[in-house]
CSV table of C-alpha atoms in Angstrom, one decimal:
chain,number,residue,atom,x,y,z
A,1,MET,CA,81.1,93.3,113.9
A,2,SER,CA,80.6,91.0,110.9
A,3,LYS,CA,80.2,93.9,108.4
A,4,ILE,CA,82.2,93.6,105.2
A,5,TYR,CA,83.8,97.0,104.3
A,6,LYS,CA,84.0,97.5,100.5
A,7,TRP,CA,87.0,99.7,99.5
A,8,GLY,CA,87.8,101.7,96.5
A,9,ILE,CA,91.2,103.0,95.4
A,10,ILE,CA,91.8,106.3,93.8
A,11,GLY,CA,95.1,106.1,91.9
A,12,CYS,CA,95.9,102.4,91.3
A,13,GLY,CA,99.5,103.0,90.4
A,14,SER,CA,102.7,101.1,91.4
A,15,VAL,CA,102.3,101.4,95.2
A,16,THR,CA,99.0,99.6,95.0
A,17,GLU,CA,100.3,96.6,92.9
A,18,LEU,CA,102.0,94.8,95.7
A,19,LYS,CA,102.6,97.1,98.7
A,20,SER,CA,99.0,97.9,99.5
A,21,GLY,CA,96.3,96.9,97.1
A,22,PRO,CA,96.3,93.1,97.8
A,23,ALA,CA,96.1,93.7,101.6
A,24,TYR,CA,92.6,95.1,101.1
A,25,GLN,CA,91.7,91.7,99.6
A,26,LYS,CA,93.5,89.5,102.1
A,27,VAL,CA,92.3,91.1,105.3
A,28,GLU,CA,89.2,89.4,106.5
A,29,GLY,CA,86.3,91.8,106.6
A,30,PHE,CA,87.6,94.0,103.8
A,31,GLN,CA,87.0,93.8,100.0
A,32,LEU,CA,88.7,95.7,97.3
A,33,HIS,CA,85.6,96.5,95.2
A,34,ALA,CA,86.6,99.3,92.8
A,35,VAL,CA,89.6,101.2,91.5
A,36,MET,CA,90.0,104.5,89.7
A,37,ARG,CA,92.7,105.9,87.4
A,38,ARG,CA,92.4,108.8,85.0
A,39,ASP,CA,93.6,106.5,82.3
A,40,ILE,CA,90.6,104.2,82.4
A,41,GLU,CA,92.3,101.5,80.3
A,42,LYS,CA,94.9,101.2,83.0
A,43,ALA,CA,92.2,101.1,85.7
A,44,LYS,CA,90.5,98.3,83.7
A,45,ASP,CA,93.8,96.4,83.4
A,46,PHE,CA,94.4,96.7,87.2
A,47,ALA,CA,90.9,95.5,87.9
A,48,PHE,CA,91.2,92.6,85.6
A,49,ARG,CA,94.6,91.4,86.9
A,50,HIS,CA,93.5,91.8,90.6
A,51,ASN,CA,89.9,90.5,90.3
A,52,VAL,CA,88.4,93.8,91.3
A,53,PRO,CA,84.7,94.1,90.3
A,54,LYS,CA,84.5,97.7,89.3
A,55,PHE,CA,86.8,100.3,87.6
A,56,TYR,CA,86.4,104.0,87.0
A,57,GLY,CA,88.1,106.8,85.1
A,58,ASN,CA,86.6,109.5,87.3
A,59,ALA,CA,87.2,109.8,91.0
A,60,ASP,CA,83.7,111.3,91.8
A,61,ASP,CA,82.1,108.2,90.4
A,62,LEU,CA,84.0,105.9,92.7
A,63,ILE,CA,83.6,108.2,95.8
A,64,ASN,CA,79.8,108.4,95.2
A,65,ASP,CA,79.4,104.7,94.4
A,66,SER,CA,76.8,103.6,97.0
A,67,GLU,CA,78.5,100.3,97.5
A,68,ILE,CA,81.8,101.8,98.5
A,69,ASP,CA,82.3,102.2,102.3
A,70,GLY,CA,85.9,103.4,102.3
A,71,VAL,CA,88.3,105.1,99.9
A,72,TYR,CA,92.1,104.7,99.8
A,73,ILE,CA,93.8,107.7,98.2
A,74,ALA,CA,97.0,106.6,96.5
A,75,THR,CA,97.7,109.6,94.3
A,76,PRO,CA,100.7,112.0,94.5
A,77,PRO,CA,100.5,114.2,97.6
A,78,ASP,CA,99.4,117.4,95.8
A,79,THR,CA,96.0,115.9,95.1
A,80,HIS,CA,95.4,114.3,98.5
A,81,ALA,CA,93.5,117.2,100.0
A,82,TYR,CA,91.3,117.6,96.9
A,83,TYR,CA,90.2,114.0,97.0
A,84,ALA,CA,90.1,113.7,100.8
A,85,LEU,CA,87.7,116.6,101.2
A,86,LYS,CA,85.4,115.0,98.6
A,87,VAL,CA,85.5,111.7,100.6
A,88,ALA,CA,84.7,113.5,103.8
A,89,GLU,CA,81.8,115.3,102.2
A,90,ALA,CA,80.5,111.9,101.0
A,91,GLY,CA,80.7,110.6,104.6
A,92,LYS,CA,83.0,107.7,103.9
A,93,ILE,CA,86.0,106.2,105.7
A,94,CYS,CA,89.3,107.2,104.2
A,95,CYS,CA,92.9,106.1,104.1
A,96,ILE,CA,95.5,108.5,102.6
A,97,GLU,CA,98.9,107.6,101.3
A,98,LYS,CA,101.8,109.3,103.1
A,99,PRO,CA,102.8,112.0,103.3
A,100,MET,CA,99.3,113.1,104.2
A,101,ALA,CA,99.6,116.3,102.1
A,102,PRO,CA,102.4,118.6,100.9
A,103,THR,CA,101.8,121.1,103.7
A,104,HIS,CA,100.9,121.1,107.4
A,105,GLU,CA,98.1,123.6,106.6
A,106,GLU,CA,96.4,121.1,104.2
A,107,CYS,CA,96.8,118.3,106.8
A,108,VAL,CA,95.0,120.4,109.4
A,109,LEU,CA,92.2,121.1,106.9
A,110,ILE,CA,91.8,117.4,106.0
A,111,ASN,CA,91.9,116.2,109.6
A,112,LYS,CA,89.3,118.8,110.6
A,113,ALA,CA,86.9,117.7,107.9
A,114,PHE,CA,86.9,114.1,109.1
A,115,GLU,CA,86.8,115.0,112.8
A,116,GLU,CA,83.8,117.3,112.4
A,117,LYS,CA,81.9,114.4,110.8
A,118,ASN,CA,83.3,111.8,113.2
A,119,ILE,CA,84.5,109.7,110.3
A,120,PRO,CA,87.6,107.5,110.6
A,121,LEU,CA,90.7,108.8,108.8
A,122,PHE,CA,93.8,106.7,108.5
A,123,VAL,CA,97.2,107.6,106.9
A,124,ALA,CA,99.5,104.9,105.4
A,125,TYR,CA,102.4,105.3,107.8
A,126,TYR,CA,102.4,101.6,107.9
A,127,ARG,CA,105.7,101.2,109.8
A,128,ARG,CA,103.7,101.9,113.0
A,129,SER,CA,102.1,98.5,112.4
A,130,LEU,CA,105.0,96.4,111.3
A,131,PRO,CA,106.1,93.6,113.7
A,132,ARG,CA,109.8,94.5,113.4
A,133,PHE,CA,109.2,98.0,114.8
A,134,GLU,CA,106.7,96.7,117.4
A,135,GLN,CA,109.7,94.7,118.6
A,136,VAL,CA,111.7,97.9,119.0
A,137,LYS,CA,108.8,99.5,120.8
A,138,SER,CA,108.5,96.5,123.1
A,139,TRP,CA,112.2,96.7,124.0
A,140,ILE,CA,111.8,100.4,124.8
A,141,GLU,CA,108.7,99.8,126.9
A,142,GLN,CA,110.4,96.9,128.8
A,143,HIS,CA,113.2,99.3,129.6
A,144,LYS,CA,115.8,97.0,128.0
A,145,ILE,CA,118.1,100.1,127.5
A,146,GLY,CA,116.8,101.9,130.5
A,147,ALA,CA,115.7,105.5,130.1
A,148,VAL,CA,116.0,106.6,126.5
A,149,ARG,CA,118.4,109.5,126.0
A,150,HIS,CA,118.8,110.1,122.3
A,151,ILE,CA,117.9,108.9,118.8
A,152,ASN,CA,120.0,109.4,115.6
A,153,TRP,CA,119.2,108.5,112.0
A,154,HIS,CA,121.4,108.7,109.0
A,155,LEU,CA,119.9,108.0,105.5
A,156,SER,CA,121.7,108.5,102.3
A,157,LYS,CA,121.6,107.2,98.8
A,158,PRO,CA,123.2,108.0,95.4
A,159,ALA,CA,121.3,109.9,92.8
A,160,ASN,CA,119.4,107.5,90.6
A,161,SER,CA,119.1,107.3,86.8
A,162,ILE,CA,116.0,109.5,86.8
A,163,ASP,CA,117.8,112.2,88.9
A,164,LEU,CA,120.9,112.1,86.6
A,165,SER,CA,118.8,112.3,83.5
A,166,LYS,CA,116.9,115.3,84.9
A,167,LYS,CA,113.6,113.7,83.7
A,168,TYR,CA,110.5,114.8,85.5
A,169,ASN,CA,109.7,113.1,88.8
A,170,TRP,CA,106.9,114.4,91.0
A,171,ARG,CA,108.9,113.3,94.1
A,172,THR,CA,111.5,115.9,93.3
A,173,ASP,CA,109.2,118.7,92.1
A,174,ILE,CA,109.4,121.5,94.6
A,175,LYS,CA,105.8,122.4,94.0
A,176,ILE,CA,104.7,118.9,95.1
A,177,ALA,CA,107.4,117.9,97.5
A,178,TYR,CA,109.6,120.8,98.8
A,179,GLY,CA,111.9,118.4,100.6
A,180,GLY,CA,112.1,115.9,97.7
A,181,TYR,CA,113.0,112.4,98.8
A,182,PHE,CA,113.0,113.8,102.4
A,183,ASP,CA,109.3,114.2,102.1
A,184,ASP,CA,108.8,110.8,100.5
A,185,LEU,CA,111.3,108.8,102.7
A,186,ALA,CA,112.2,110.6,105.9
A,187,SER,CA,108.5,111.1,106.6
A,188,HIS,CA,108.3,107.3,107.3
A,189,GLY,CA,111.2,107.4,109.8
A,190,MET,CA,110.1,110.6,111.6
A,191,ASP,CA,106.6,109.3,112.0
A,192,LEU,CA,107.9,106.0,113.3
A,193,PHE,CA,110.1,107.8,115.9
A,194,ILE,CA,107.1,109.7,117.1
A,195,HIS,CA,105.3,106.3,117.5
A,196,LEU,CA,108.2,104.9,119.4
A,197,LEU,CA,109.1,107.9,121.6
A,198,GLY,CA,106.1,110.2,121.7
A,199,ASP,CA,105.2,113.5,120.2
A,200,ILE,CA,107.9,116.1,119.3
A,201,GLU,CA,107.9,119.4,121.1
A,202,LYS,CA,110.4,121.3,119.0
A,203,ALA,CA,112.3,120.7,115.8
A,204,ASN,CA,114.6,122.7,113.4
A,205,GLY,CA,117.0,122.0,110.6
A,206,ILE,CA,118.7,123.1,107.4
A,207,ALA,CA,117.6,122.0,103.9
A,208,VAL,CA,119.6,122.7,100.7
A,209,ASN,CA,119.9,121.7,97.1
A,210,GLN,CA,123.5,120.5,96.6
A,211,GLN,CA,123.3,118.8,93.2
A,212,GLY,CA,121.1,121.0,91.1
A,213,LEU,CA,119.5,117.9,89.5
A,214,TYR,CA,115.9,118.9,90.4
A,215,THR,CA,114.0,121.7,92.0
A,216,SER,CA,113.4,120.3,95.5
A,217,MET,CA,115.9,119.9,98.4
A,218,ASP,CA,118.3,117.0,98.3
A,219,ALA,CA,120.3,117.4,101.6
A,220,VAL,CA,118.7,117.9,105.0
A,221,VAL,CA,120.0,117.9,108.6
A,222,GLY,CA,117.7,118.2,111.6
A,223,ASN,CA,117.4,118.3,115.4
A,224,TRP,CA,114.4,117.7,117.6
A,225,ILE,CA,113.3,117.0,121.1
A,226,HIS,CA,110.4,114.7,122.1
A,227,LYS,CA,108.0,115.9,124.9
A,228,SER,CA,109.5,113.1,127.0
A,229,GLY,CA,112.9,114.9,126.9
A,230,VAL,CA,114.5,112.4,124.4
A,231,THR,CA,116.7,114.4,121.9
A,232,GLY,CA,117.0,113.5,118.3
A,233,THR,CA,119.3,114.2,115.3
A,234,GLY,CA,119.0,113.2,111.7
A,235,SER,CA,120.9,113.6,108.4
A,236,TRP,CA,119.5,112.8,104.9
A,237,ASN,CA,121.5,113.1,101.8
A,238,PHE,CA,120.3,112.0,98.3
A,239,GLY,CA,123.5,112.5,96.4
A,240,ALA,CA,126.0,110.4,98.4
A,241,GLU,CA,128.3,107.6,97.3
A,242,LYS,CA,126.3,104.7,98.7
A,243,ARG,CA,123.1,103.8,100.4
A,244,GLU,CA,123.1,103.9,104.2
A,245,ASP,CA,120.1,103.5,106.6
A,246,THR,CA,121.0,103.3,110.3
A,247,VAL,CA,119.0,104.3,113.4
A,248,GLN,CA,120.5,104.2,116.8
A,249,ILE,CA,118.5,104.7,120.0
A,250,TYR,CA,120.7,105.4,123.0
A,251,GLY,CA,119.6,104.6,126.6
A,252,GLU,CA,121.2,104.8,130.0
A,253,LYS,CA,121.8,101.0,129.9
A,254,GLY,CA,122.2,100.1,126.3
A,255,LYS,CA,121.5,100.8,122.6
A,256,ILE,CA,119.1,99.6,119.9
A,257,THR,CA,120.2,99.7,116.3
A,258,PHE,CA,117.9,99.1,113.2
A,259,SER,CA,117.0,100.3,109.7
A,260,VAL,CA,113.9,102.1,108.7
A,261,PHE,CA,113.8,100.7,105.2
A,262,ASP,CA,116.3,97.8,105.0
A,263,GLU,CA,115.4,94.5,106.6
A,264,ASN,CA,118.6,94.2,108.6
A,265,PRO,CA,118.4,92.5,112.0
A,266,ILE,CA,117.3,94.6,114.9
A,267,VAL,CA,120.1,94.7,117.5
A,268,LEU,CA,119.9,95.2,121.2
A,269,GLU,CA,123.2,96.0,123.1
A,270,GLN,CA,123.3,95.9,126.9
A,271,GLY,CA,126.9,96.2,128.1
A,272,ALA,CA,128.8,93.2,126.8
A,273,ASP,CA,125.5,91.3,125.8
A,274,THR,CA,124.1,91.6,122.3
A,275,GLU,CA,120.7,90.2,121.0
A,276,SER,CA,119.9,90.2,117.3
A,277,ILE,CA,116.4,89.5,115.9
A,278,ASP,CA,115.6,89.1,112.2
A,279,ILE,CA,112.0,90.0,111.5
A,280,LYS,CA,111.0,90.1,107.8
A,281,ASN,CA,108.3,92.3,106.4
A,282,PRO,CA,105.1,90.7,104.9
A,283,GLU,CA,104.8,90.3,101.1
A,284,ASN,CA,102.3,93.1,101.1
A,285,ILE,CA,104.0,95.6,103.4
A,286,GLN,CA,100.8,97.4,104.3
A,287,TYR,CA,99.1,94.2,105.4
A,288,PHE,CA,99.3,94.9,109.2
A,289,HIS,CA,98.4,98.5,108.6
A,290,VAL,CA,95.2,97.5,106.8
A,291,GLN,CA,94.5,94.7,109.4
A,292,ASN,CA,94.7,97.4,112.1
A,293,MET,CA,92.2,99.5,110.1
A,294,ASN,CA,89.8,96.6,110.2
A,295,ASN,CA,90.4,96.1,114.0
A,296,HIS,CA,89.8,99.8,114.6
A,297,LEU,CA,86.5,99.9,112.6
A,298,LYS,CA,85.3,96.8,114.5
A,299,LEU,CA,86.3,98.4,117.9
A,300,LYS,CA,88.9,95.8,118.6
A,301,SER,CA,91.8,98.3,119.0
A,302,THR,CA,92.8,101.8,118.1
A,303,HIS,CA,94.8,102.4,114.9
A,304,PRO,CA,98.3,103.9,115.5
A,305,SER,CA,98.3,106.0,112.3
A,306,THR,CA,95.4,108.5,112.1
A,307,GLY,CA,94.8,111.9,110.6
A,308,ALA,CA,95.8,113.5,113.9
A,309,THR,CA,99.1,111.6,114.2
A,310,ALA,CA,100.0,112.3,110.6
A,311,THR,CA,99.2,116.0,111.0
A,312,HIS,CA,101.7,116.2,113.8
A,313,THR,CA,104.3,114.4,111.7
A,314,SER,CA,103.7,117.0,108.9
A,315,TRP,CA,104.4,119.8,111.4
A,316,VAL,CA,107.7,118.2,112.4
A,317,LEU,CA,108.8,117.7,108.8
A,318,GLU,CA,108.1,121.3,108.0
A,319,ALA,CA,110.0,122.4,111.1
A,320,ILE,CA,113.1,120.4,110.0
A,321,LEU,CA,112.9,121.9,106.5
A,322,GLY,CA,112.6,125.4,108.0
A,323,LYS,CA,109.2,126.0,106.6
A,324,ASN,CA,107.4,127.0,109.8
């Protein structure tokens, strides 16, 4: 129970600077012991600035470092399976950035590799661990809005400067992310809805490229039904006039409204009564996700985001995109 888990990061890019990397240093029982980037000078710079003892320019060297207990894969999704299978073969704990992989087929392959060796596999759908969404889950479980009937999410944003310039961006490369920003952003929300309302039984949708700025899809609409009978609808457009991010959960006795990405107050409506709670995210947004990994490894609780849950989310995403 007192073991210190030493972690290594493959791909110490922007997401690891503030969102995730420092959490592996702040959580008691974890240490960030090594980082890897193909540009070894950038790996060295990250290690120096974050007080990380080791740095590598080759992923195999980090994975096979005898001091490393766990590996966090923070590379673009098209390399997740490649590295994850190496980590599984080495018999080490793993956390993979979301989405778990570009395809459901690859997710199944990754999850199977870790299940066969009985090695913990986590996926960085960290919203499952954030206090603001645990508050939403608590309201649902306390039947504050009665039986849940329906959930709806609308997310839109204008094309950014990279989109308009048509410069390369792996997030909108159809070979890496068929759904473009849908894969990158909507995956967070859909995974969260599964956490809040249970697994999804059936899903479908339409995905198109309206703007022609890049190769992946930029407009998606979807419908789904949870095994519990709760219906769901969503619309995601990445060429709209302004940014909007609104989720509404409708129940027989009220409604809950919140945002997936924006830190707007969470609002509970029950007839004429309204309750609003403002819960901010931590400085390192993956902190509670990483804390829950430590709790899981020390048998204090079960982590809400695993290879199995992320594999189910990938199936739902592909169904909405019309890929399965």
